Amino acid sequence: MPLEFMLLLKRVKDGGFSGQYLADAFISMYRITPFPHSLGDLKKLDAEGFRLFHEILHARLISGWSDNYLYEIEQQIKEILKAQNAKK
């Protein structure tokens, strides 16, 4: 199932727990780094967030997806997080 990247970016922009959780999940998947949350926190996501999390896990398995594309998504997520942190 392909990653709905525009929805993912919207959720990250919306902030809150699910935005941060999904942002961290994507960065962890892309950079192959530790995920800084408990998987038990999945129960805090709504159905859409849970679906996005599942799509993130499979992003590298979708045919036709390039590393450059995943990199661009990661950079957009990092820019959103940077802007949100600057507001705090």
Coordinates of N, CA and C in Angstrom, one line a residue:
M1 N 0.9 -1.2 0.0 CA 0.0 0.0 0.0 C 0.9 1.2 0.0
P2 N 0.7 2.1 -1.0 CA 1.6 3.3 -1.1 C 1.4 4.3 0.0
L3 N 2.4 5.0 0.4 CA 2.4 6.0 1.4 C 1.6 7.2 0.9
E4 N 0.6 7.6 1.6 CA -0.1 8.8 1.3 C 0.7 10.0 1.9
F5 N 1.7 10.4 1.1 CA 2.7 11.4 1.7 C 2.0 12.8 2.0
M6 N 1.1 13.2 1.2 CA 0.4 14.5 1.4 C -0.4 14.4 2.8
L7 N -1.0 13.3 3.0 CA -1.8 13.2 4.2 C -0.8 13.1 5.4
L8 N 0.3 12.4 5.2 CA 1.4 12.3 6.3 C 1.9 13.7 6.6
L9 N 2.2 14.5 5.6 CA 2.7 15.9 5.9 C 1.6 16.7 6.6
K10 N 0.3 16.5 6.2 CA -0.7 17.3 6.8 C -0.8 16.9 8.3
R11 N -0.7 15.6 8.6 CA -0.8 15.2 10.0 C 0.4 15.7 10.8
V12 N 1.6 15.7 10.2 CA 2.7 16.2 10.9 C 2.5 17.7 11.2
K13 N 2.0 18.5 10.2 CA 1.7 19.9 10.3 C 0.7 20.1 11.4
D14 N -0.3 19.3 11.5 CA -1.3 19.4 12.5 C -0.7 19.3 13.9
G15 N 0.4 18.7 14.1 CA 1.1 18.6 15.3 C 0.5 17.6 16.3
G16 N 0.7 17.8 17.6 CA 0.2 17.0 18.6 C 0.9 15.7 18.7
F17 N 0.4 14.8 19.5 CA 1.0 13.5 19.6 C 1.1 12.7 18.3
S18 N 0.0 12.6 17.6 CA 0.1 11.8 16.4 C 1.0 12.4 15.3
G19 N 1.0 13.7 15.2 CA 1.9 14.3 14.2 C 3.4 14.0 14.6
Q20 N 3.8 14.1 15.8 CA 5.1 13.8 16.2 C 5.4 12.3 16.1
Y21 N 4.5 11.5 16.5 CA 4.7 10.0 16.4 C 4.9 9.6 14.9
L22 N 4.1 10.1 14.0 CA 4.2 9.7 12.6 C 5.5 10.3 12.0
A23 N 5.9 11.5 12.4 CA 7.1 12.1 11.9 C 8.3 11.3 12.4
D24 N 8.3 10.9 13.6 CA 9.4 10.1 14.2 C 9.4 8.7 13.5
A25 N 8.3 8.2 13.3 CA 8.2 6.9 12.6 C 8.8 6.9 11.2
F26 N 8.5 8.0 10.5 CA 9.0 8.1 9.1 C 10.5 8.3 9.1
I27 N 11.0 9.2 10.0 CA 12.4 9.4 10.1 C 13.2 8.2 10.5
S28 N 12.6 7.5 11.5 CA 13.2 6.2 11.9 C 13.3 5.2 10.8
M29 N 12.2 5.1 10.0 CA 12.2 4.1 8.9 C 13.2 4.6 7.8
Y30 N 13.2 5.8 7.5 CA 14.1 6.3 6.4 C 15.6 6.2 6.8
R31 N 15.9 6.7 8.0 CA 17.3 6.7 8.5 C 17.7 5.4 9.2
I32 N 16.8 4.5 9.4 CA 17.1 3.2 10.0 C 17.7 3.5 11.4
T33 N 17.0 4.3 12.2 CA 17.5 4.7 13.5 C 16.4 4.2 14.5
P34 N 16.8 4.2 15.8 CA 15.8 3.8 16.8 C 14.6 4.7 16.8
F35 N 13.5 4.1 17.1 CA 12.2 4.8 17.1 C 12.0 5.2 18.6
P36 N 11.9 6.5 18.8 CA 11.9 7.0 20.2 C 10.5 6.9 21.0
H37 N 9.7 6.1 20.5 CA 8.4 5.9 21.2 C 8.1 4.4 21.5
S38 N 7.1 4.2 22.3 CA 6.7 2.8 22.5 C 5.7 2.4 21.4
L39 N 5.8 1.2 20.9 CA 4.8 0.7 20.0 C 3.4 0.6 20.6
G40 N 3.4 0.5 21.9 CA 2.2 0.4 22.6 C 1.4 1.7 22.5
D41 N 2.1 2.8 22.1 CA 1.4 4.1 21.9 C 0.6 4.1 20.6
L42 N 0.7 3.1 19.8 CA -0.1 3.0 18.6 C -1.6 3.1 18.9
K43 N -2.0 2.7 20.1 CA -3.4 2.7 20.4 C -3.9 4.1 20.6
K44 N -3.0 5.1 20.7 CA -3.4 6.5 20.8 C -3.7 7.1 19.5
L45 N -3.3 6.4 18.4 CA -3.6 7.0 17.0 C -5.0 6.6 16.6
D46 N -5.6 7.5 15.8 CA -6.9 7.2 15.2 C -6.7 6.2 14.1
A47 N -7.7 5.8 13.4 CA -7.6 4.8 12.3 C -6.8 5.4 11.2
E48 N -6.9 6.6 10.9 CA -6.1 7.2 9.8 C -4.6 7.2 10.2
G49 N -4.3 7.6 11.4 CA -2.9 7.6 11.9 C -2.3 6.2 11.9
F50 N -3.1 5.3 12.3 CA -2.6 3.9 12.3 C -2.3 3.4 10.9
R51 N -3.2 3.8 10.0 CA -3.0 3.4 8.6 C -1.7 4.0 8.0
L52 N -1.5 5.3 8.4 CA -0.3 6.0 7.9 C 0.9 5.3 8.5
F53 N 0.9 4.9 9.8 CA 2.0 4.2 10.4 C 2.3 2.9 9.6
H54 N 1.3 2.2 9.3 CA 1.5 1.0 8.5 C 2.1 1.3 7.2
E55 N 1.6 2.3 6.5 CA 2.2 2.7 5.2 C 3.6 3.1 5.3
I56 N 4.0 3.8 6.4 CA 5.4 4.2 6.6 C 6.3 2.9 6.7
L57 N 5.8 1.9 7.4 CA 6.6 0.7 7.6 C 6.9 0.0 6.2
H58 N 6.0 0.2 5.3 CA 6.1 -0.5 4.0 C 6.6 0.4 2.9
A59 N 7.0 1.7 3.2 CA 7.4 2.7 2.2 C 8.5 2.2 1.3
R60 N 9.5 1.5 1.8 CA 10.6 1.0 1.0 C 10.3 -0.3 0.2
L61 N 9.1 -0.8 0.4 CA 8.7 -2.0 -0.3 C 7.9 -1.8 -1.6
I62 N 7.4 -0.5 -1.7 CA 6.6 -0.1 -2.8 C 7.4 0.0 -4.1
S63 N 7.1 -0.7 -5.1 CA 7.9 -0.6 -6.4 C 7.8 0.8 -7.0
G64 N 8.8 1.3 -7.5 CA 8.9 2.6 -8.1 C 9.3 3.7 -7.2
W65 N 9.3 3.4 -5.9 CA 9.7 4.5 -5.0 C 11.2 4.6 -4.9
S66 N 11.7 5.8 -5.0 CA 13.2 6.0 -5.0 C 13.6 6.6 -3.7
D67 N 14.9 6.4 -3.4 CA 15.5 7.0 -2.2 C 15.4 8.5 -2.2
N68 N 15.5 9.1 -3.4 CA 15.4 10.6 -3.5 C 14.1 11.1 -3.1
Y69 N 13.0 10.3 -3.4 CA 11.7 10.7 -3.1 C 11.5 10.6 -1.5
L70 N 11.9 9.5 -1.0 CA 11.8 9.4 0.5 C 12.6 10.5 1.2
Y71 N 13.8 10.8 0.6 CA 14.6 11.9 1.2 C 13.9 13.2 1.2
E72 N 13.2 13.5 0.1 CA 12.4 14.7 0.0 C 11.3 14.8 1.1
I73 N 10.6 13.7 1.3 CA 9.6 13.6 2.3 C 10.2 13.9 3.7
E74 N 11.4 13.2 3.9 CA 12.0 13.4 5.2 C 12.4 14.9 5.4
Q75 N 12.9 15.5 4.4 CA 13.3 16.9 4.5 C 12.1 17.8 4.8
Q76 N 11.0 17.5 4.1 CA 9.8 18.3 4.4 C 9.3 18.1 5.8
I77 N 9.4 16.9 6.3 CA 9.0 16.6 7.7 C 9.9 17.4 8.7
K78 N 11.2 17.3 8.4 CA 12.1 18.0 9.3 C 11.9 19.5 9.3
E79 N 11.6 20.1 8.1 CA 11.3 21.5 8.1 C 10.0 21.9 8.9
I80 N 9.0 21.0 8.8 CA 7.8 21.3 9.6 C 8.1 21.2 11.1
L81 N 8.9 20.2 11.5 CA 9.2 20.1 12.9 C 10.1 21.3 13.4
K82 N 11.0 21.7 12.5 CA 11.8 22.8 12.9 C 11.0 24.1 13.1
A83 N 10.0 24.3 12.2 CA 9.1 25.5 12.3 C 8.3 25.4 13.6
Q84 N 7.8 24.2 13.9 CA 7.0 24.0 15.1 C 7.8 24.3 16.3
N85 N 9.0 23.8 16.3 CA 9.9 24.0 17.5 C 10.3 25.5 17.7
A86 N 10.4 26.2 16.6 CA 10.7 27.6 16.6 C 9.6 28.4 17.2
K87 N 8.4 27.9 17.1 CA 7.2 28.6 17.7 C 7.1 28.4 19.2
K88 N 7.7 27.4 19.7 CA 7.6 27.1 21.1 C 8.5 28.0 22.0

